[in-house]
Amino acid sequence: MSRDEDFETGLARALRRTAGEFPPPSADLVRRSVGRGRRKRLFAAARTTAAAVAVVAVGGGALAMGPLGGHGDGTPERLRTGSQAPAAGQPPAHRRALVSGAEMIRTLTGLLPPGGTVSDTVGRDAEAGDAVVWPMAKLTYATARGTTALDVTLSRPTPGIPADQQGQGGCLPVQVRPYDRCATEKLPGGAVLTTTESFTYPSRDTGQKRWYAVLTAADGTEVTVQEFAGGGEKAASGAADPLLSLDQLAAIARSPRWEKALAALPTPPRAPGTGTGSRAVPGARMTRVLKSHLPRGGTVTDLHADDGLVQLVYDDGHGRNMVEADAQYDMADALAGHMGCAGVAGDCRAGTLDDGTLVKTVRGHSEKGGAAQVWLVDVLYPDGRRVVAREVNSYAEAAPVTRPRPALGLELLREIALDKGFFRD
């Protein structure tokens, strides 16, 4: 993933996990719409961010690749990473056993098609300790057809974290990545291969293309290979495809040449527990309640549910419409003073029911700058339970408008948000 996107996704998911009781003050939970897709990337993203200072340039000279993928003078085999101090509390002998950036560059370069030129090589050593640093290699590859930038990262899952909440594999929901073309394939032995055609700015369908392949082994170790058309990330803006096809990226990710390095990866420290007092509304219940309110005769696609959040696309025959519900416990203190309309953009109305329940309705526009309308109803019960029902007149907030206005309307959204069935079986 790109560093900017890693930081954004890591921050969003870290806030959700470590400060779930303190959501953004605004009732418009646009950021929460990325839910599980972003949470899956927290740990890899956080480690990437923490490892930025450990990136070491391994060499900048161009490398001419021979007809069989071999190299002449100036090969990565002859390059070394800069010296680094052992990780705190880590014996030097163990540090030497970890994967080096030079090794990563050698392997990646050896897997590229022959006849091209490699330059701008950068490698990062693996490091163990409280903050594990994953090994990485990055380079520029050029042929007579153009230039592309590639990088590869190896990683191991964090013990104590559910498998579906970490790693880079799997396709993100269309509500989050409307322009991605993503596919997954189960491989012999339990591995899963994910291939994705995307853009450097994934909320757009124009600009520099970013393609990537992720091989997730049965034990959770991953090889992530990504490619930016025309040069480094954000260094080009044309519509050209990357030089290497998705099949070629997948072949690099699947190569047995990574096996030795994968076996040498350090194991991250076990993640701390979330606490015995934490509660979450089951995704299956969220789905059942939300679907019970949808008008009959329509179709539901792109259903995506996680604890506390369900998203789907509803089509009544007049255009696709994104609908989501978000439910939480113990939110009274966190939302104190934020259930009014002060500072809320759009048409906002707030009130209090006879039992003290606070209800806010908002009709606004997409934060992503598009033409989509975003309607929501935010309900906060006196005991701190909270439900937000939200819809967009498109299948994704960053996607083109698919209907003149949202399909359900504020009254039905209010009915959904006030359904106490979210909190009981």
Tab-separated table of N, CA and C in Angstrom, residues 63-72 107-118 139-146 148 150 243-244 248 251-252 257:
chain	number	residue	atom	x	y	z
A	63	LEU	N	20.938	-0.996	-13.090
A	63	LEU	CA	21.393	-2.372	-13.215
A	63	LEU	C	20.847	-2.930	-14.518
A	64	ALA	N	21.740	-3.261	-15.447
A	64	ALA	CA	21.304	-3.851	-16.711
A	64	ALA	C	21.081	-5.331	-16.500
A	65	MET	N	19.899	-5.804	-16.839
A	65	MET	CA	19.562	-7.213	-16.630
A	65	MET	C	19.945	-8.016	-17.854
A	66	GLY	N	20.594	-9.153	-17.608
A	66	GLY	CA	21.017	-10.013	-18.688
A	66	GLY	C	19.860	-10.759	-19.302
A	67	PRO	N	20.109	-11.513	-20.349
A	67	PRO	CA	19.031	-12.190	-21.066
A	67	PRO	C	18.311	-13.233	-20.237
A	68	LEU	N	18.955	-13.755	-19.185
A	68	LEU	CA	18.309	-14.752	-18.347
A	68	LEU	C	17.976	-14.199	-16.980
A	69	GLY	N	17.961	-12.889	-16.851
A	69	GLY	CA	17.639	-12.289	-15.574
A	69	GLY	C	18.850	-12.125	-14.678
A	70	GLY	N	20.068	-12.488	-15.156
A	70	GLY	CA	21.272	-12.302	-14.368
A	70	GLY	C	21.754	-10.878	-14.471
A	71	HIS	N	22.853	-10.571	-13.796
A	71	HIS	CA	23.316	-9.197	-13.745
A	71	HIS	C	24.824	-9.155	-13.893
A	72	GLY	N	25.308	-8.031	-14.358
A	72	GLY	CA	26.749	-7.819	-14.461
A	72	GLY	C	27.258	-7.078	-13.255
A	107	THR	N	16.402	-10.598	-4.528
A	107	THR	CA	15.313	-11.495	-4.927
A	107	THR	C	14.351	-10.810	-5.886
A	108	LEU	N	13.930	-9.596	-5.565
A	108	LEU	CA	12.988	-8.893	-6.437
A	108	LEU	C	13.583	-8.663	-7.812
A	109	THR	N	14.826	-8.202	-7.870
A	109	THR	CA	15.459	-7.934	-9.158
A	109	THR	C	15.573	-9.207	-9.986
A	110	GLY	N	15.876	-10.319	-9.327
A	110	GLY	CA	15.998	-11.576	-10.044
A	110	GLY	C	14.694	-12.121	-10.581
A	111	LEU	N	13.578	-11.594	-10.107
A	111	LEU	CA	12.275	-12.054	-10.565
A	111	LEU	C	11.676	-11.169	-11.659
A	112	LEU	N	12.358	-10.106	-12.042
A	112	LEU	CA	11.838	-9.208	-13.068
A	112	LEU	C	12.100	-9.764	-14.458
A	113	PRO	N	11.302	-9.373	-15.450
A	113	PRO	CA	11.530	-9.858	-16.814
A	113	PRO	C	12.901	-9.416	-17.315
A	114	PRO	N	13.564	-10.255	-18.104
A	114	PRO	CA	14.881	-9.877	-18.624
A	114	PRO	C	14.776	-8.746	-19.638
A	115	GLY	N	15.901	-8.057	-19.831
A	115	GLY	CA	15.967	-7.021	-20.853
A	115	GLY	C	15.685	-5.628	-20.363
A	116	GLY	N	15.287	-5.461	-19.119
A	116	GLY	CA	15.018	-4.139	-18.580
A	116	GLY	C	16.182	-3.599	-17.771
A	117	THR	N	16.023	-2.398	-17.264
A	117	THR	CA	17.048	-1.742	-16.460
A	117	THR	C	16.481	-1.412	-15.096
A	118	VAL	N	17.224	-1.723	-14.062
A	118	VAL	CA	16.808	-1.460	-12.693
A	118	VAL	C	17.627	-0.322	-12.115
A	139	LEU	N	12.265	-0.408	-6.144
A	139	LEU	CA	13.141	-0.094	-7.265
A	139	LEU	C	12.338	0.471	-8.426
A	140	THR	N	13.063	0.989	-9.409
A	140	THR	CA	12.471	1.451	-10.663
A	140	THR	C	12.928	0.526	-11.770
A	141	TYR	N	11.983	0.107	-12.594
A	141	TYR	CA	12.273	-0.816	-13.691
A	141	TYR	C	11.861	-0.145	-14.994
A	142	ALA	N	12.774	-0.144	-15.989
A	142	ALA	CA	12.509	0.547	-17.247
A	142	ALA	C	12.850	-0.347	-18.432
A	143	THR	N	12.032	-0.221	-19.476
A	143	THR	CA	12.289	-0.867	-20.760
A	143	THR	C	12.031	0.157	-21.850
A	144	ALA	N	12.137	-0.278	-23.090
A	144	ALA	CA	11.841	0.621	-24.202
A	144	ALA	C	10.377	1.051	-24.194
A	145	ARG	N	9.524	0.319	-23.492
A	145	ARG	CA	8.091	0.642	-23.445
A	145	ARG	C	7.750	1.665	-22.372
A	146	GLY	N	8.679	1.938	-21.460
A	146	GLY	CA	8.385	2.917	-20.432
A	146	GLY	C	9.029	2.560	-19.101
A	148	THR	N	8.324	1.869	-14.732
A	148	THR	CA	7.394	1.509	-13.678
A	148	THR	C	8.166	1.385	-12.376
A	150	LEU	N	8.324	-0.531	-8.591
A	150	LEU	CA	7.821	-1.702	-7.882
A	150	LEU	C	8.363	-1.733	-6.464
A	243	LEU	N	4.054	-1.516	-16.452
A	243	LEU	CA	4.746	-2.383	-17.396
A	243	LEU	C	4.464	-3.857	-17.125
A	244	LEU	N	4.473	-4.254	-15.869
A	244	LEU	CA	4.224	-5.645	-15.522
A	244	LEU	C	2.724	-5.877	-15.368
A	248	GLN	N	2.082	-11.145	-13.953
A	248	GLN	CA	3.510	-11.083	-13.622
A	248	GLN	C	3.719	-10.691	-12.164
A	251	ALA	N	3.002	-13.723	-10.172
A	251	ALA	CA	4.102	-14.695	-10.243
A	251	ALA	C	5.236	-14.303	-9.304
A	252	ILE	N	5.508	-13.006	-9.186
A	252	ILE	CA	6.540	-12.549	-8.247
A	252	ILE	C	6.117	-12.870	-6.822
A	257	ARG	N	11.168	-18.236	-4.193
A	257	ARG	CA	12.402	-17.569	-3.755
A	257	ARG	C	12.201	-16.756	-2.484
